[in-house]
XYZ file of C-alpha atoms in Angstrom:
559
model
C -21.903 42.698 18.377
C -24.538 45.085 17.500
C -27.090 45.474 20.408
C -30.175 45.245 18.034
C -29.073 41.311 18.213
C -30.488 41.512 21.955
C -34.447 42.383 23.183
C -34.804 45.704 24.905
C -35.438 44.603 28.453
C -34.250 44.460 31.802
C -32.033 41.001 30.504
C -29.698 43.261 28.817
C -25.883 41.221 29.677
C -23.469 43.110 31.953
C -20.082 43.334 30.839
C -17.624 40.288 31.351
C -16.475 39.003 28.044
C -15.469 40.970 24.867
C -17.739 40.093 21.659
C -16.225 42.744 19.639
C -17.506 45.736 21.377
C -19.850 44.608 23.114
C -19.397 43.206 26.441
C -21.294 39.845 27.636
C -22.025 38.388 31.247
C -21.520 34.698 30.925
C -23.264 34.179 34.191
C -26.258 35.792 33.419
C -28.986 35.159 30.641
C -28.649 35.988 27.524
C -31.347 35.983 24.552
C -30.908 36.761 21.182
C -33.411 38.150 18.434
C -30.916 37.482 15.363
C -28.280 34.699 15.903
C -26.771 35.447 12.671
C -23.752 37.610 14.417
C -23.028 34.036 15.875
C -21.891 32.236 13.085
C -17.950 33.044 14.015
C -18.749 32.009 17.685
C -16.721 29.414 18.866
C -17.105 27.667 22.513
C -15.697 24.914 24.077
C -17.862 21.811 24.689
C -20.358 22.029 27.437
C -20.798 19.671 30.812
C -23.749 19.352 32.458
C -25.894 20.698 29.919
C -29.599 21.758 31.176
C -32.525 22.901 28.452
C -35.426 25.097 29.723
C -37.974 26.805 27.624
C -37.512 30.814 27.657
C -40.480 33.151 27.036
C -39.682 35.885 24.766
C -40.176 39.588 25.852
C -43.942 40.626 25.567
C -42.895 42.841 22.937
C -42.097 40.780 20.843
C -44.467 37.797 19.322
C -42.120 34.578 18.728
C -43.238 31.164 20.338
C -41.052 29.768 23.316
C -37.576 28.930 22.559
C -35.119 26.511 23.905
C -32.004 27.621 25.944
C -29.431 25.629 26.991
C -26.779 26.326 30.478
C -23.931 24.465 31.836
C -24.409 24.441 35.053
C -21.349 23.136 36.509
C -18.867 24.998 33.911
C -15.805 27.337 34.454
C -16.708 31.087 32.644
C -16.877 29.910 28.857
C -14.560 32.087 26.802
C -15.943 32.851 23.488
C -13.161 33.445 20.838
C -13.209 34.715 17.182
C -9.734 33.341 16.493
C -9.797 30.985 13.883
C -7.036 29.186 15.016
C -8.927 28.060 18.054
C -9.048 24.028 16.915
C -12.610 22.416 17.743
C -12.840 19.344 19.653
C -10.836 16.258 17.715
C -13.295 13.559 16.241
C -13.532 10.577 18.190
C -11.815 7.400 15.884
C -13.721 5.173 13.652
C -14.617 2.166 15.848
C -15.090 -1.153 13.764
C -17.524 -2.147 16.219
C -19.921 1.039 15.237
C -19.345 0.738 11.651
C -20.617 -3.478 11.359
C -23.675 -2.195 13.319
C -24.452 0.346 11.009
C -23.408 -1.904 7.985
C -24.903 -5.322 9.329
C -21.558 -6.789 8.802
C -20.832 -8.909 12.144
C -21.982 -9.580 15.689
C -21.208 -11.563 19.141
C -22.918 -13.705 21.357
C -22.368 -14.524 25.123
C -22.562 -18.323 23.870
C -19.434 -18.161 22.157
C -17.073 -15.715 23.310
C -14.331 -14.373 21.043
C -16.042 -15.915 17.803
C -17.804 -13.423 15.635
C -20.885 -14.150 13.816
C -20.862 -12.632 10.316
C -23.585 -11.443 8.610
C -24.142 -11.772 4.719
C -22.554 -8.084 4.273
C -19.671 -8.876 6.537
C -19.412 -12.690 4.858
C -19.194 -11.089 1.963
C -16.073 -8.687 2.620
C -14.558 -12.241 4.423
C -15.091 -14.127 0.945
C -13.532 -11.484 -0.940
C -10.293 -11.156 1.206
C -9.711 -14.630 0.340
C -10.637 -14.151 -3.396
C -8.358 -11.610 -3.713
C -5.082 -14.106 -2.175
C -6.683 -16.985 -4.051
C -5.724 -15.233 -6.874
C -1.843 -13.695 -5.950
C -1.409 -17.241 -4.671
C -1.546 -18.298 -8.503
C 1.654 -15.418 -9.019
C 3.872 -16.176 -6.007
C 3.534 -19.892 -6.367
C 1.031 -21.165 -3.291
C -1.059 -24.383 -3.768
C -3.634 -24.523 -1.210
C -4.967 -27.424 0.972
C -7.203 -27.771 3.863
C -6.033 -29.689 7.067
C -8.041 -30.901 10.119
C -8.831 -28.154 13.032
C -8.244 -30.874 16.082
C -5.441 -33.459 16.580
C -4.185 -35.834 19.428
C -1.986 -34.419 21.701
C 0.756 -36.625 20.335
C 1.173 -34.610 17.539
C 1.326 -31.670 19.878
C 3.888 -32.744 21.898
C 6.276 -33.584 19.015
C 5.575 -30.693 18.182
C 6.484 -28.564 21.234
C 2.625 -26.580 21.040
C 1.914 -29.101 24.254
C 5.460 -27.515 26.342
C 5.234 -24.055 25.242
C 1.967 -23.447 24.368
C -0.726 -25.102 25.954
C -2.282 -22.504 27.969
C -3.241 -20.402 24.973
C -4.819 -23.933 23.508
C -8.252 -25.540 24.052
C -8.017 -29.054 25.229
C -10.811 -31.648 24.005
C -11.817 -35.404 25.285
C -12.185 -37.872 22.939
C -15.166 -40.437 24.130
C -12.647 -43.060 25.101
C -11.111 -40.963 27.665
C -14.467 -40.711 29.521
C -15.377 -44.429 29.277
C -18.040 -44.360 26.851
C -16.578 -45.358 24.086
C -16.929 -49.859 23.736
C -13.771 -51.816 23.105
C -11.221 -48.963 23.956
C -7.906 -50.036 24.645
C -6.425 -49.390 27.798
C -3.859 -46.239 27.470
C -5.644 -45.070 24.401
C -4.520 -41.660 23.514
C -8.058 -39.753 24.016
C -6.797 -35.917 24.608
C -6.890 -33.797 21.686
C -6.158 -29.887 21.450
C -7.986 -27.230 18.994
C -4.866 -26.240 16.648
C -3.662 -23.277 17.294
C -1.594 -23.315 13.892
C -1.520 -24.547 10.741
C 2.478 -25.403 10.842
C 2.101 -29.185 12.461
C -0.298 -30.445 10.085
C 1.357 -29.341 6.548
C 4.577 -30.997 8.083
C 2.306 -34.453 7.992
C 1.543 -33.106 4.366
C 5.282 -32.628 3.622
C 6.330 -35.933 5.283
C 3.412 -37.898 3.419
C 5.374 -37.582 0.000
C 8.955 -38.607 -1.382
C 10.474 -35.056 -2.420
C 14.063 -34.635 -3.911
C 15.767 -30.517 -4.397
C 14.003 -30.222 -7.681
C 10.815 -29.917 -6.410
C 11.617 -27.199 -3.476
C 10.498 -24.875 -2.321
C 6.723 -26.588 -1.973
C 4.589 -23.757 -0.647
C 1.331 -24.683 1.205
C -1.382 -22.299 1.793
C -4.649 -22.437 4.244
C -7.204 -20.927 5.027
C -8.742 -23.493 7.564
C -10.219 -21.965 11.394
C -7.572 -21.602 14.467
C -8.193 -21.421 17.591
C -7.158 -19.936 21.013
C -7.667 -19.390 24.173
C -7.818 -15.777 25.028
C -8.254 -14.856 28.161
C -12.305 -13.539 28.204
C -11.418 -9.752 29.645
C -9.289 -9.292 26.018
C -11.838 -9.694 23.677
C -12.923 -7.200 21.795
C -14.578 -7.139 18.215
C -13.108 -9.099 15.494
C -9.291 -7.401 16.621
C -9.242 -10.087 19.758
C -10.756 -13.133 19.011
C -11.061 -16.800 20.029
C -11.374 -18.601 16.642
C -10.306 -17.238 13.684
C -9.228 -17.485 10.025
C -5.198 -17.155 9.317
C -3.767 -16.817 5.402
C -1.091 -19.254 6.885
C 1.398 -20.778 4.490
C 4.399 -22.379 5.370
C 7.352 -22.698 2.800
C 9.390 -25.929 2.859
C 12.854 -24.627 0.991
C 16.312 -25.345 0.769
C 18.355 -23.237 2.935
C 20.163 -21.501 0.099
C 16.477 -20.803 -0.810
C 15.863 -18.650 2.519
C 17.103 -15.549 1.149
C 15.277 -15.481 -2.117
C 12.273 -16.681 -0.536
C 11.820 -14.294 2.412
C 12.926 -11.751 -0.002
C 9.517 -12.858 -2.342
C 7.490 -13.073 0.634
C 7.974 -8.847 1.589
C 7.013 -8.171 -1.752
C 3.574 -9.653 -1.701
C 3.526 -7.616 1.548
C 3.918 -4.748 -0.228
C 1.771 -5.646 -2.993
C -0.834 -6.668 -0.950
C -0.775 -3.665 0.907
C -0.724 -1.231 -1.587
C -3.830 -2.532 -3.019
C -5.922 -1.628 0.254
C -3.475 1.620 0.381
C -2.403 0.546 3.658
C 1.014 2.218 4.970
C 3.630 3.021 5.696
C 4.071 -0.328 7.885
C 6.944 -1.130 10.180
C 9.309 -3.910 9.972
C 10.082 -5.620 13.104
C 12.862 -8.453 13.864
C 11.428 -10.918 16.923
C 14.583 -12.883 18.370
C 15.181 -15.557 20.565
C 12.603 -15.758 24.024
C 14.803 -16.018 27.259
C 13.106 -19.124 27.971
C 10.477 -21.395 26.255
C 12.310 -22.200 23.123
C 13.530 -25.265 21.178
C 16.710 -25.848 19.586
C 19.995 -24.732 19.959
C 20.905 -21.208 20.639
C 23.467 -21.535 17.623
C 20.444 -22.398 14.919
C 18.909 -19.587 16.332
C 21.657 -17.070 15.548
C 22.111 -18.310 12.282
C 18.367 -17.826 11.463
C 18.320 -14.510 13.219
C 21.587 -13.226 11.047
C 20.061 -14.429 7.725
C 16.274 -12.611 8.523
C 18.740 -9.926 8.982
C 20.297 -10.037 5.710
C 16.931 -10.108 3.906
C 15.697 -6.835 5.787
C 18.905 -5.046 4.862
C 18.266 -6.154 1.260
C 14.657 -4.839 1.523
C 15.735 -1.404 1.722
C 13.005 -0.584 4.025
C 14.020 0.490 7.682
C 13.702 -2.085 10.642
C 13.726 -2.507 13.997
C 14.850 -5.790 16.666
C 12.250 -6.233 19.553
C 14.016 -8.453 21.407
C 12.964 -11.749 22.823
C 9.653 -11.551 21.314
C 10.480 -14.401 18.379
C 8.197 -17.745 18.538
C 9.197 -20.446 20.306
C 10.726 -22.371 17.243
C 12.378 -19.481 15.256
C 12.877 -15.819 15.016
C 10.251 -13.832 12.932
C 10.168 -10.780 11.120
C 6.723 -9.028 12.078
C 4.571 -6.068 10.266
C 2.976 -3.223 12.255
C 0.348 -1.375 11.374
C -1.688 1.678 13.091
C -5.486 1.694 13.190
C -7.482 5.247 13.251
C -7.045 5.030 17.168
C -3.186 5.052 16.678
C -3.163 1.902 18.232
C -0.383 -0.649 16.474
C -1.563 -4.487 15.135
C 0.562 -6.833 14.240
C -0.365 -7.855 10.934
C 1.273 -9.944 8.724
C 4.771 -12.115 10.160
C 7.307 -13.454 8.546
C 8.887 -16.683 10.155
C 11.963 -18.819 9.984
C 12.122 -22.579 11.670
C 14.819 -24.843 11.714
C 13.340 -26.806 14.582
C 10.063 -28.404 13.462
C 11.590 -30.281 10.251
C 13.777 -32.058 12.812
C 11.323 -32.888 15.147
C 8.799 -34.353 12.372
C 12.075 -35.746 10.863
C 11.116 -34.175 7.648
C 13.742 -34.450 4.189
C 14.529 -34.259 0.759
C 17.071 -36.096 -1.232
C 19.580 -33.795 -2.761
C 23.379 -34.729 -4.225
C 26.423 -33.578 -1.880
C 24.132 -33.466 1.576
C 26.317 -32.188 3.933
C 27.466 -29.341 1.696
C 23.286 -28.730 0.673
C 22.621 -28.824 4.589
C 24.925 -25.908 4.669
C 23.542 -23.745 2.186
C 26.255 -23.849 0.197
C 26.119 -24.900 -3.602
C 28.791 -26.664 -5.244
C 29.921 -27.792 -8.928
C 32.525 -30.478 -7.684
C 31.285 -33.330 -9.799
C 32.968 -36.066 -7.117
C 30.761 -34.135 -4.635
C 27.421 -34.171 -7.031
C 28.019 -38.017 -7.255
C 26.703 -38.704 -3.562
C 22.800 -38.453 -2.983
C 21.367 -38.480 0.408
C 18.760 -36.862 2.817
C 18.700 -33.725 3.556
C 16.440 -31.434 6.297
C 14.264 -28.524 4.909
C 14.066 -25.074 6.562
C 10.059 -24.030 7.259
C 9.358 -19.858 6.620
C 6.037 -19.624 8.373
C 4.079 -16.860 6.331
C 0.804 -14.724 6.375
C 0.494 -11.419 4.593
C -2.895 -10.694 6.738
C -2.113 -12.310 9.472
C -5.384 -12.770 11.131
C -8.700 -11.739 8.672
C -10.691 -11.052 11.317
C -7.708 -8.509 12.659
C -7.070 -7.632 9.107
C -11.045 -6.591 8.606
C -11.396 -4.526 11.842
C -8.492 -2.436 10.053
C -10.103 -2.095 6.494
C -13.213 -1.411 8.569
C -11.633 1.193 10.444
C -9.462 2.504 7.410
C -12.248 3.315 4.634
C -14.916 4.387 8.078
C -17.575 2.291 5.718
C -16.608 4.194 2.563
C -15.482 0.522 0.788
C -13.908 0.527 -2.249
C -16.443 -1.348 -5.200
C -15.126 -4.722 -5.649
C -15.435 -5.453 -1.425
C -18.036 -3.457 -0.617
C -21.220 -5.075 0.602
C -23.269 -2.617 -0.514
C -22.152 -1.966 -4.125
C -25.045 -0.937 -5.553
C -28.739 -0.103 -5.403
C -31.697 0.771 -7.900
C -33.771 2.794 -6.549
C -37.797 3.118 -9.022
C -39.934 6.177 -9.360
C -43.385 5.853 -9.389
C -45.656 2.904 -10.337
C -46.930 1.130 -13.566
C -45.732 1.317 -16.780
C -43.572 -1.708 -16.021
C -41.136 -0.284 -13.976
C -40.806 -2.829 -11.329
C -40.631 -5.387 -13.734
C -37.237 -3.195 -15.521
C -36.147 -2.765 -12.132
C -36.466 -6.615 -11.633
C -34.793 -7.915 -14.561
C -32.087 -4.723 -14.218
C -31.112 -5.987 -11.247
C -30.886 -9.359 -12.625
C -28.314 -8.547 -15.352
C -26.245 -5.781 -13.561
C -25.471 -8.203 -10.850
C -23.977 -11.178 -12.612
C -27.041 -13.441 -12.699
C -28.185 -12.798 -16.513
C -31.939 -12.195 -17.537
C -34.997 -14.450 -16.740
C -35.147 -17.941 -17.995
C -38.202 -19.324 -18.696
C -38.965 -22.323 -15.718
C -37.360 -25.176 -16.904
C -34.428 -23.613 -18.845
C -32.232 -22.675 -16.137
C -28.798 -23.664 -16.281
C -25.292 -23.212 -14.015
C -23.762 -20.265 -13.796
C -20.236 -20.398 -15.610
C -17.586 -20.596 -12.607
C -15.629 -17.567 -13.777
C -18.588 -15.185 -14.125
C -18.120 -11.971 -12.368
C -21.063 -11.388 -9.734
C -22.204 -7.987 -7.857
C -24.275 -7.156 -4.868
C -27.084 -5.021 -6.697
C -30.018 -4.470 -3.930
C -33.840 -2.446 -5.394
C -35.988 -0.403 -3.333
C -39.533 -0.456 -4.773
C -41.152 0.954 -1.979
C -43.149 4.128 -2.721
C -41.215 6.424 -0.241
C -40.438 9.531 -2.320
C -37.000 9.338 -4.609
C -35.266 11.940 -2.284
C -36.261 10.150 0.919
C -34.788 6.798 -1.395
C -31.527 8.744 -2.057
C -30.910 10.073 1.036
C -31.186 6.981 3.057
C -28.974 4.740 -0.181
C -26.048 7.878 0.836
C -26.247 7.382 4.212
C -25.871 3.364 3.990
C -23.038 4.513 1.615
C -23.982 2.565 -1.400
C -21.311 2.738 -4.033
C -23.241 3.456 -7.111
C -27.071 4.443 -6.902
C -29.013 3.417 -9.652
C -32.822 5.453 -10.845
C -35.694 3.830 -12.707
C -38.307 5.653 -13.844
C -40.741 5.456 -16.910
C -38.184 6.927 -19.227
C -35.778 4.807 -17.934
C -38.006 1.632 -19.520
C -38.982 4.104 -22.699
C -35.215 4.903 -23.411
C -33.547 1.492 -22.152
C -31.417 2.685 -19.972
C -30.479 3.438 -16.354
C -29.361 6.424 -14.605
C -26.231 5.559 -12.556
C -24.968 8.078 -10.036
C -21.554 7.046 -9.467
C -20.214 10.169 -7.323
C -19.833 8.029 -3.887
C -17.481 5.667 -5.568
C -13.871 6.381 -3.774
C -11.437 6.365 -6.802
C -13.202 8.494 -9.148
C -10.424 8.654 -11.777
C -10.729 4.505 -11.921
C -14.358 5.156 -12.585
C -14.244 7.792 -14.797
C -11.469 5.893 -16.954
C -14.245 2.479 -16.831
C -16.589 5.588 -18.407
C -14.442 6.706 -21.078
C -14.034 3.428 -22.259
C -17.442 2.669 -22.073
C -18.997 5.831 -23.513
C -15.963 7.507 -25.531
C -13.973 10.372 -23.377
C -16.640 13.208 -24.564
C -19.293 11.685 -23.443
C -18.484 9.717 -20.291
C -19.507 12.078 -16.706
C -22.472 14.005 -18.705
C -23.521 16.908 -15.775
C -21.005 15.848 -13.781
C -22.791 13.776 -11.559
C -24.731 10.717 -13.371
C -24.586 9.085 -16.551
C -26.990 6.775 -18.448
C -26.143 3.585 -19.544
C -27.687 0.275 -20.536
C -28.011 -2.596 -18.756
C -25.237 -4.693 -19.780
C -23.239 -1.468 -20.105
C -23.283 -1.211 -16.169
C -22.500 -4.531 -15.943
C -19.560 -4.003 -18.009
C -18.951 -0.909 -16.115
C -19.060 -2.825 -12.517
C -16.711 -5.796 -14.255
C -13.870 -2.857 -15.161
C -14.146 -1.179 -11.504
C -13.753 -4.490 -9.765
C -10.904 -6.134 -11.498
C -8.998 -2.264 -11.168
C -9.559 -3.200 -6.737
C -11.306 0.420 -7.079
């Protein structure tokens, strides 16, 4: 380093450390006219940092400048190698992220149950959108169940044996004597369900079925909850009540295969739309203790989950004794940005619960149908009787709350459009010549909601109209100050009105924080024609309804 970078006084460094040829006392202050030879400098974090003001030499006029030491530090080595790596950045934390987004938050009053926020509801609402409509393609029907039941139905069951200490347990009013008229022995405990699996068995068992109408596939999204021990909870990853995309499958058993085959597909669908991946495939067998059934049912449902993995082609693993207490399961691990593995979705097979709710379905040749196996013996067909379904517990999130810490976590706040809660904003310049009123009625159309009605002429909304999040800042901050802070809430699309704007009928879209550009830029070329769809490169005009048509083509693409 050239010594014209230092003042010409008695502070002059003594030699300790090599900045090219120049030699540098770490200990002892150093001051710099011209920092500019310090731009390849690299040092290792400080501790203990102190600031102090310094007064320049009297030789030279600058004002008082700030100086920093580390006071309790080993000799810092400066080094010009670029290889030297710089501290690693600290994970995205889902936690920081809904602060900064105004997605979720937690109260002492209820422990382990977030509170969402209208940006975070909105994400929630659109998670279950989006399986609401692959339901349609893998053949779900959904239905919504109650979230407490008498212990009874726990017991049959086996939730009340084997898992009652992760349950909440509720008193009815008869149980604490204030109920009139109630009879003596009345069953007055109830429990919080933990699952879903009980009550579709009552839904199952409510209705005659015969093998024609297998598999039925039930699907719901109602709350669950459980009893986490307080010291665990953490964000939405750990929770107390929470949402499940539970589904159980009541098939024939030569339906597992095909079935549990179908069921890692929409795994991999599903995952490759939120470009999650690669995930792990896991095999949960038998618990040493606190099971039900027979240890033979469970090696038969433990070598067909087998079979299906080997016909995935994917690579697996067996984590032994980890399975639920009524049937082996075939789990999905993911990693979060700390490295840290989730299980996500799970994969389930139960042969005990349809005997303990006696559940069946009349099929010809029984005992060769209870089997699995499949015959064309007409002497055989001739003979009807009941038969006992298998149950393939199945959710492709797993837990949403779980499922949106991850997302959270895996696009840092950078959302893709159609979840985002902040898809776009439209941002005015200046006042008069009716820009807030274009601005109004802009946001009005680009958003889904369609252009004023006069009072009295309003009418529903069609069920199957598309609708955006489309916020307007008409505050008369300056358009960069605008900008700046729209980038910094990462806004997917930024939209300018000014008084050409409401001369030309248009709007100025700035579409450059969008995450899959060549899905946008495809939505512009049809829009526009290919020649004319980017402009400069970074924002495009287009009219009203044209960004609406433009938002429409980016959301149904999951960009």
């Amino acid at each position: 380093m050239h010594r014209s970078y230092f003042p010409r006084n008695n502070c002059r460094p003594n030699p300790s450390l090599k900045l090219q040829k120049f030699h540098v006392q770490a200990a002892a202050p150093m001051r710099l006219v011209r920092t500019a030879a310090l731009s390849r400098l690299r040092l290792r974090p400080l501790r203990n940092v102190t600031h102090t003001n310094v007064q320049w030499p009297a030789l030279i006029s600058r004002r008082q400048c700030a100086s920093c030491a580390d006071t309790a530090a080993s000799p810092v080595t400066p080094s010009l190698d670029k290889t030297t790596q710089t501290p690693p950045i600290p994970p995205a934390d889902h936690r920081a992220i809904a602060i900064d987004q105004d997605l979720f938050v937690t109260s002492a009053l209820s422990p382990g149950s977030p509170l969402f926020l209208p940006n975070g509801a909105h994400v929630f609402n659109k998670l279950l959108s989006f399986l609401r409509a692959q339901y349609k393609q893998f053949g779900f029907q959904e239905v919504i169940t109650p979230t407490i039941y008498k212990r009874s139905l726990w017991e049959q069951s086996g939730h009340w044996e084997n898992y009652k200490d992760d349950m909440f347990e509720v008193s009815g009013r008869g149980a604490s004597g204030q109920a009139k008229d109630a009879e003596i022995g009345e069953d007055e405990e109830y429990g919080l369900k933990p699952m879903n699996c009980p009550g579709h068995c009552l839904l199952f068992k409510s209705q005659r079925k015969t093998y024609r109408e297998l598999p039925v596939r039930y699907a719901d999204f109602s709350p669950l909850h459980r009893n986490e021990i307080s010291g665990a909870l953490s964000g939405l990853t750990r929770v107390r009540r929470f949402h499940q995309d539970d589904a159980h499958i009541f098939c024939r058993p030569s339906q597992i295969s095909e079935e549990i085959s179908k069921t890692l597909e929409f795994v991999a669908v599903v995952y490759k739309t939120f470009n999650l991946g690669p995930f792990k495939l896991c095999l949960s067998t038998r618990p040493e203790d606190h099971y039900i059934g027979t240890v033979e049912d469970w090696e038969r449902a433990e070598e067909q989950l087998k079979e299906a993995l080997d016909r995935s082609g994917r690579e697996w693993s067996v984590n032994e004794g980890d399975g639920a207490f009524y049937g082996p399961k075939i789990d999905i691990i993911l990693k979060d940005s700390d490295g840290k593995e989730h299980q996500t979705a799970t994969i389930q097979l139960d042969m005990q619960l349809p005997q303990r709710f006696q559940l069946e379905y009349q099929a010809p040749a029984p005992e060769l149908e209870q089997k699995g196996i499949l015959t064309t013996d007409k002497s055989l067909l001739e003979q009807s009787g009941p038969v006992t379904p298998v149950i393939i517990h199945r959710a492709i999130f797993g837990s949403l709350e779980r499922f949106m810490a991850l997302l959270i976590e895996h696009y840092n706040g950078r959302w893709p459009f159609w979840l985002s809660p902040r898809q776009a904003i439209i941002l005015t310049v200046g006042k008069g010549n009716g820009v807030d009123e274009y601005a109004e009625e802009a946001q009005r159309i680009t958003s889904g909601i369609g252009p004023s009605l006069p009072e009295g002429k309003v009418a529903p909304l069609p069920m199957d109209t598309a609708q955006f999040l489309v916020d307007i800042d008409q505050s008369d901050r300056p358009l960069g100050k605008k900008i700046s802070e729209a980038k910094r809430k990462k806004y997917n699309t930024i939209i300018v009105v000014g008084k050409r704007s409401v001369e030309e009928n248009t709007l100025e879209l700035d579409v450059t924080a969008q995450p899959n550009q060549q899905v946008t830029q495809s939505a512009l070329a049809d829009i526009l024609g290919s020649e004319n769809a980017i402009g400069n490169g970074r924002s495009v005009k287009l009219s009203r309804d044209q960004v609406y048509d433009y938002f429409s083509r980016v959301s149904s693409a999951y960009a």
